[in-house]
CSV table of C-alpha atoms and ligand atoms in Angstrom, one decimal:
chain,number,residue,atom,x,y,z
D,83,UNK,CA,0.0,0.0,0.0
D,84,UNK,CA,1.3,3.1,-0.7
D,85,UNK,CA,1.3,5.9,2.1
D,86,UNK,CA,0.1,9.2,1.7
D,87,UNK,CA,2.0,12.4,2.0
D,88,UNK,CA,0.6,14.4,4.3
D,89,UNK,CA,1.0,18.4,4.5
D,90,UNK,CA,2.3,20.8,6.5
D,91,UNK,CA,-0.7,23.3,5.8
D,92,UNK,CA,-1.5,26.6,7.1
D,93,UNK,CA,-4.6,28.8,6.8
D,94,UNK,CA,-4.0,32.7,6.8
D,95,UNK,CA,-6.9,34.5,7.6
D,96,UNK,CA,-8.1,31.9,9.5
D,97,UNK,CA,-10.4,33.8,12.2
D,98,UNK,CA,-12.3,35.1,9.6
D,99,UNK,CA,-15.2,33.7,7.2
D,100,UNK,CA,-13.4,32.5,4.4
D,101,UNK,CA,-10.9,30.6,7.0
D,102,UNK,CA,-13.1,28.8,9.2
D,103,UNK,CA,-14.5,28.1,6.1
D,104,UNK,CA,-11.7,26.6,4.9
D,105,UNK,CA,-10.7,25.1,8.2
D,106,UNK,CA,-14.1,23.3,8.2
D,107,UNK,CA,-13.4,21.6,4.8
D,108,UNK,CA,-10.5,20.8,5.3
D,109,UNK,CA,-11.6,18.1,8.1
D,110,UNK,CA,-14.5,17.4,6.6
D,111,UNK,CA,-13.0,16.2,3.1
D,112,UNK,CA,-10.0,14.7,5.2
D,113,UNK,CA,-7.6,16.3,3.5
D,114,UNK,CA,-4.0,14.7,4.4
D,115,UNK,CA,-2.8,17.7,6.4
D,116,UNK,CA,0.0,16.5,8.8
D,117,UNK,CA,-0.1,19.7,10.2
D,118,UNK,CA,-2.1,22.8,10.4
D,119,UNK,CA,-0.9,26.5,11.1
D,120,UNK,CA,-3.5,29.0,11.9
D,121,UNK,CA,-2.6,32.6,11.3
D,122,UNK,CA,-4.6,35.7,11.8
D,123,UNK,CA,-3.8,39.4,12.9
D,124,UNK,CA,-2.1,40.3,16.1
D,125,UNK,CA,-5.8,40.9,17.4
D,126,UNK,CA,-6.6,37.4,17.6
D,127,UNK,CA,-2.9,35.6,18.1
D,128,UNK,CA,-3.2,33.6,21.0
D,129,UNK,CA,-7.3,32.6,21.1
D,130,UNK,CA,-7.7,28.8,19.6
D,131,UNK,CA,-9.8,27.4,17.0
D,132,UNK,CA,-10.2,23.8,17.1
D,133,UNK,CA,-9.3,21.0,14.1
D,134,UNK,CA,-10.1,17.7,14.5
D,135,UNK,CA,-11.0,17.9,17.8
D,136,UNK,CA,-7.6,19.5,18.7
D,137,UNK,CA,-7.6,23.2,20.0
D,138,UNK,CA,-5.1,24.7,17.8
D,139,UNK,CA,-3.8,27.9,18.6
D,140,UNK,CA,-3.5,31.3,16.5
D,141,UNK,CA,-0.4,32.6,15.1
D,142,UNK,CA,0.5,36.6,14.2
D,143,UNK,CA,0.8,36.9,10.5
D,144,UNK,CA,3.4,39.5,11.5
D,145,UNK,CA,6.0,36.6,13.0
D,146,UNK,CA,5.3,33.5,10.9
D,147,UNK,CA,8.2,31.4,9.7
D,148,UNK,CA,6.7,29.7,6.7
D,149,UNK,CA,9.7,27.3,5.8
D,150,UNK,CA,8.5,24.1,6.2
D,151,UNK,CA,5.0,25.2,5.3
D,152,UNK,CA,3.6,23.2,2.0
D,153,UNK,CA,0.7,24.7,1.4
D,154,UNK,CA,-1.0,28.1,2.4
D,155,UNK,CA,-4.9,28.5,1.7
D,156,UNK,CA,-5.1,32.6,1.8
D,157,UNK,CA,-7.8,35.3,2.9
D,158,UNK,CA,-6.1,37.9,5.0
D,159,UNK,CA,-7.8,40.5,2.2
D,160,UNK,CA,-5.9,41.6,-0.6
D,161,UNK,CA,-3.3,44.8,0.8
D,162,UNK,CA,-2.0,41.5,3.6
D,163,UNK,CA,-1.7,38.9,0.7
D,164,UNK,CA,0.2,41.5,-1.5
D,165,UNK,CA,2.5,41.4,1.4
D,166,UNK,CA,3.0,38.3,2.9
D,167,UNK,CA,2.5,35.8,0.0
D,168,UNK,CA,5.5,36.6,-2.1
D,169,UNK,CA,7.4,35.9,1.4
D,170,UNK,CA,5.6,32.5,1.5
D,171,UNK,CA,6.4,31.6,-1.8
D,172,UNK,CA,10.5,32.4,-1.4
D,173,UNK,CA,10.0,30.2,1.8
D,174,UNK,CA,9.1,27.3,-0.3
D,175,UNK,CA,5.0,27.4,0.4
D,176,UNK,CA,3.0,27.3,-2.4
D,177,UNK,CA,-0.1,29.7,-1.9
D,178,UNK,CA,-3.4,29.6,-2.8
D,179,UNK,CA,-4.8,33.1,-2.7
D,180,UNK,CA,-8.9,34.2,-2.3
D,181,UNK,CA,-8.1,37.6,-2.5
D,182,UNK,CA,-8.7,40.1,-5.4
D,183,UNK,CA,-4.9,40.8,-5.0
D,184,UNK,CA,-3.3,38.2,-7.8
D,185,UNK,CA,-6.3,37.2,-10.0
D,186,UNK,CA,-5.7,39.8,-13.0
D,187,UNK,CA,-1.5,39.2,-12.3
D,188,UNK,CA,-0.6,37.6,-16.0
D,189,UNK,CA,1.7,34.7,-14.2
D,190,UNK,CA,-0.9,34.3,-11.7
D,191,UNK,CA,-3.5,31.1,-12.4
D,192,UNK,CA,-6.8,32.0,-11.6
D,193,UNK,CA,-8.4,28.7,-11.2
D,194,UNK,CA,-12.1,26.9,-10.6
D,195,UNK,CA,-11.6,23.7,-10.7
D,196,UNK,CA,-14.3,22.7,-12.5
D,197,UNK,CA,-13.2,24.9,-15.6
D,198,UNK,CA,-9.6,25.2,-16.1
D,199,UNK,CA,-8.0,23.5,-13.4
D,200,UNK,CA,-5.2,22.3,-15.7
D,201,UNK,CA,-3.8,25.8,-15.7
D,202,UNK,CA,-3.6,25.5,-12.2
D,203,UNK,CA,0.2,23.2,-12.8
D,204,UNK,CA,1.5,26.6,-13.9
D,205,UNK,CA,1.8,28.5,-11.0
D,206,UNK,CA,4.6,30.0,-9.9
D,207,UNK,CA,4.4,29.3,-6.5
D,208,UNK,CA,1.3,31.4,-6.5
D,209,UNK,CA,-2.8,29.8,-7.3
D,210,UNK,CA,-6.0,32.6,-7.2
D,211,UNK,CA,-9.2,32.2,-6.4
D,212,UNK,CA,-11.9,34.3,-8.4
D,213,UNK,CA,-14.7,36.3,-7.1
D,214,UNK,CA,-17.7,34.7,-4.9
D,215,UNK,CA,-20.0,35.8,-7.8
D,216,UNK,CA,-17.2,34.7,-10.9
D,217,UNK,CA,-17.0,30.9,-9.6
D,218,UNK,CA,-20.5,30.0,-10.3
D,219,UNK,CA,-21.1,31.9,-13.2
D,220,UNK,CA,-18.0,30.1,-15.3
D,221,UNK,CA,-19.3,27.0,-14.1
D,222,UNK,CA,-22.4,27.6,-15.9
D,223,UNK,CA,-21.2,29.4,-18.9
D,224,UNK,CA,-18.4,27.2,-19.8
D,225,UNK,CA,-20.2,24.2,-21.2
D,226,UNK,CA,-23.4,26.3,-22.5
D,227,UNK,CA,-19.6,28.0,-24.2
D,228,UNK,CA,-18.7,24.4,-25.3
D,229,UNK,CA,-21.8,23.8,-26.7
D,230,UNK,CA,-23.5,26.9,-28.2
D,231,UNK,CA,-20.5,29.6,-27.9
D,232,UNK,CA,-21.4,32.5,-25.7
D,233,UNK,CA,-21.6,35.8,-27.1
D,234,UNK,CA,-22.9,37.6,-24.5
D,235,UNK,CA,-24.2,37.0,-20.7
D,236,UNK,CA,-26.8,39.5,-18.8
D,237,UNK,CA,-26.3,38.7,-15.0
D,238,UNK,CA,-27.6,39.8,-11.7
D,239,UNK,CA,-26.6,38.6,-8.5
D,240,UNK,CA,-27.9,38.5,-4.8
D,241,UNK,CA,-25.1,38.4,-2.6
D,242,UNK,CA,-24.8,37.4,1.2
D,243,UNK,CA,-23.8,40.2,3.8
D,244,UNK,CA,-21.2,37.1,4.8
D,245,UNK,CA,-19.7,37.9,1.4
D,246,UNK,CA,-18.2,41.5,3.0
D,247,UNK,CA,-16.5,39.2,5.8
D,248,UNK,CA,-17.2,38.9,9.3
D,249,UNK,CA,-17.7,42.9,10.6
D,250,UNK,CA,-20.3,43.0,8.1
D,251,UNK,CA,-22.3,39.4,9.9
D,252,UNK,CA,-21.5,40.7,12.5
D,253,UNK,CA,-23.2,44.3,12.0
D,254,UNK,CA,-26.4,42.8,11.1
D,255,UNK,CA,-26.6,40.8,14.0
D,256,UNK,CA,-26.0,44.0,16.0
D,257,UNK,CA,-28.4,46.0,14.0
D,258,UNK,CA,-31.5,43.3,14.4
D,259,UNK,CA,-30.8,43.6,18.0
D,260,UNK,CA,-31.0,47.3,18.0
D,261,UNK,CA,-33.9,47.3,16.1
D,262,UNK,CA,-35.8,45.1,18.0
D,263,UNK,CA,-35.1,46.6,21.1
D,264,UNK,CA,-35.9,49.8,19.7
D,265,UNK,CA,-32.4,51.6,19.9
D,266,UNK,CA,-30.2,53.2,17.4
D,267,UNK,CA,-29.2,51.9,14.4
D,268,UNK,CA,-25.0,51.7,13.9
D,269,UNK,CA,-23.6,52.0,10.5
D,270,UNK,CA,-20.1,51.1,10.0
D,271,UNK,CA,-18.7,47.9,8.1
D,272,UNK,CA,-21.3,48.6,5.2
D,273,UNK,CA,-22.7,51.9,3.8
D,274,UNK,CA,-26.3,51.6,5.0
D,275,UNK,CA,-28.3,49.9,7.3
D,276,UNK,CA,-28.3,46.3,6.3
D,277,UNK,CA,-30.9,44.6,8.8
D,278,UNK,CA,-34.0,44.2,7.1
D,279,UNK,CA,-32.9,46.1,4.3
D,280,UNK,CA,-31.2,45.0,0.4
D,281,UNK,CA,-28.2,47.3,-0.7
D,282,UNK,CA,-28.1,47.3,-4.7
D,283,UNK,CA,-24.7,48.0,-4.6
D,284,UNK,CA,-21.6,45.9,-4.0
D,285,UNK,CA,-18.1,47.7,-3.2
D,286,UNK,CA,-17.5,51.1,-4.3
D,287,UNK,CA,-18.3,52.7,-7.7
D,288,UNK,CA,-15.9,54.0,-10.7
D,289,UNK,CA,-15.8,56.7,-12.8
D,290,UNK,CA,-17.6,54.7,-15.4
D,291,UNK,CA,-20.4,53.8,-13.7
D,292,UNK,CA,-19.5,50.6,-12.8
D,293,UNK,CA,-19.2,49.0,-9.4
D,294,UNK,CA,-15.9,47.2,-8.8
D,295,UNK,CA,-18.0,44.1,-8.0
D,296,UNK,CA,-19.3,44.1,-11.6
D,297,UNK,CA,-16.2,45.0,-12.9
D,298,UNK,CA,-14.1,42.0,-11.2
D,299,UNK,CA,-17.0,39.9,-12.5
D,300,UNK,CA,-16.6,40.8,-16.3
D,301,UNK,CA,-12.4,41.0,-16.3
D,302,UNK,CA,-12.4,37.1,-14.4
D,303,UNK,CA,-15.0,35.3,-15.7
D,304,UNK,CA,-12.9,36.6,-19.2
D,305,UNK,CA,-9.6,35.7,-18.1
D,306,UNK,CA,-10.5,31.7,-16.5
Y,253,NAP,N1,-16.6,36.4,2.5
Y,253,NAP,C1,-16.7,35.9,1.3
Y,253,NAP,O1,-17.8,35.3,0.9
Y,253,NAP,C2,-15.6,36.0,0.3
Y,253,NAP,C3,-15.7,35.4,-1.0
Y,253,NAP,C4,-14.7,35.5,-1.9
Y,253,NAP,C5,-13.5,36.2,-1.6
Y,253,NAP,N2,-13.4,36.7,-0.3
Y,253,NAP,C6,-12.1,37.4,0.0
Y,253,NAP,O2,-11.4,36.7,1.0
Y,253,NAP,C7,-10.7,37.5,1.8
Y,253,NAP,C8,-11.1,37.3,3.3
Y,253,NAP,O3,-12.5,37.6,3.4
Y,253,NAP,P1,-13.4,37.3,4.7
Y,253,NAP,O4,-14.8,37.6,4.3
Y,253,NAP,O5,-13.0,36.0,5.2
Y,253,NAP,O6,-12.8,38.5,5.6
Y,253,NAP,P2,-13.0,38.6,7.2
Y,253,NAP,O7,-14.1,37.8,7.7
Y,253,NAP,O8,-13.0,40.0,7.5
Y,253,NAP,O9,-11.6,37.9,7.8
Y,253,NAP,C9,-10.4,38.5,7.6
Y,253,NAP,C10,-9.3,37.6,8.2
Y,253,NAP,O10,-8.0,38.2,7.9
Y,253,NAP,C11,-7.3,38.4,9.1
Y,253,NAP,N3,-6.5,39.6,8.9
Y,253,NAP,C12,-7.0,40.9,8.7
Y,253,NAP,N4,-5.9,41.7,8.7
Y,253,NAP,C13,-4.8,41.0,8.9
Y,253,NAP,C14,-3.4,41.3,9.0
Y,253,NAP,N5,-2.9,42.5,8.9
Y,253,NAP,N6,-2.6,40.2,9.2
Y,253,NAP,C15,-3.0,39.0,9.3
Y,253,NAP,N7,-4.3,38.6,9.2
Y,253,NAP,C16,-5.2,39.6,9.0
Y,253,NAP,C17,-8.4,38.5,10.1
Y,253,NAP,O11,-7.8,38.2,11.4
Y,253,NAP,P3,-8.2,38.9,12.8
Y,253,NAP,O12,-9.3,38.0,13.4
Y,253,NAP,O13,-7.0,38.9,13.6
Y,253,NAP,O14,-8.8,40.3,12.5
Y,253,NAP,C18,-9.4,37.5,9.7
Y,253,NAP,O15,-8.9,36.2,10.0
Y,253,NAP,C19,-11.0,39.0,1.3
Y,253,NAP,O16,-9.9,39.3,0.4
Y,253,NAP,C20,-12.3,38.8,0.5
Y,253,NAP,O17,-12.4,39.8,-0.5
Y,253,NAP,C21,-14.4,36.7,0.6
């Protein structure tokens, strides 16, 4: 029988949605990590998140060693991947990235796996992630492509207030509260109230008209 490698893996951003996410699949497709760095800001070094029924505790981003580190699964936000993933990489890691920061980066694979993951073997030490909104788009445009050709797409989304990370779950939860217990509403993670309330916009808007949202959607979904 032949024994599996496992991996030295560690999850940056770990403390916050896309991390636990992350964290959480990890166990639950038993993937063979040997071990299993977690890494967040100074703010939450120290506090423990648990894996496998192991507390395991947080690391500050701002000391991490990552030699010895195979594999890092990304979502600090994209200013703190800029940063630390080209540091990663020179250690030896290989980093896959959910950030906006690499996915337009020519020598930068921006993969879904169940569209082009082939171009995924030509990383430079560095894999993207596209937008929440790009991932299942492709996967429904690339075999209507195959099949038809697509000339051109008309989307709208509805997107989760989980999608603007956890300050923004977190604000909604405060706001029901407030609301319900009849005292001020606080604004601060999004631009408007979000409890009981739809926000037809996503991330700020450009000159053009466009909101960055869209315009991530149109230059990924092009690029995979
Ligand atoms: N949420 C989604 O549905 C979604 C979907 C696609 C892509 N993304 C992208 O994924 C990334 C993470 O999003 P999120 O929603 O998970 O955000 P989030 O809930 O706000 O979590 C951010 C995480 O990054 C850590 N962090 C922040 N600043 C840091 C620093 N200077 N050094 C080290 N760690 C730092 C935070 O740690 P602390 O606990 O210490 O603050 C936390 O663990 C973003 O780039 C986002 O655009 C998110």
């Amino acid at each position: 029988m032949v024994s599996e490698r496992r991996l030295c893996c560690a999850v940056v951003g770990a403390t916050g949605v896309i991390g636990r996410e992350v964290v959480s699949i990890l166990e639950e497709r038993g993937f063979p990590v040997g071990r299993l760095r977690l890494i967040a800001s100074g703010r939450s070094a120290g506090s423990t998140m648990s894996f496998k029924g192991e507390l395991v505790m947080v690391e500050n981003l701002a000391t991490v060693d990552f030699r010895g580190v195979d594999v890092v699964f990304s979502a600090p936000g994209a200013s703190v991947s800029r940063e630390f993933a080209p540091k990663a990489v020179a250690a030896g890691a290989l980093v896959i990235d959910k950030s906006s920061a690499f996915r337009m980066d020519p020598d930068v694979p921006l993969i879904v796996p169940e569209v082009n993951p082939e171009a995924a073997f030509r990383h430079k030490g560095i894999i993207s992630s596209p937008n929440c909104t790009t991932i299942p788009l492709v996967m429904v445009l690339w075999p209507l492509h195959r099949a038809f050709g697509v000339k051109r797409v008309v989307v709208s989304t509805y997107q989760a207030v989980s999608g603007a990370g956890k300050k923004a779950v977190d604000e909604l939860l405060s706001q029901i509260v407030a609301r319900f217990n009849e005292r001020p509403i606080e604004v601060r993670a999004l631009p408007h109230q979000i409890a009981f309330n739809c926000l037809p916009q996503i991330d700020v808007f450009r000159e053009d008209g466009y909101t960055l949202e869209e315009v991530k959607l149109l230059e990924e979904s092009r690029k995979i």
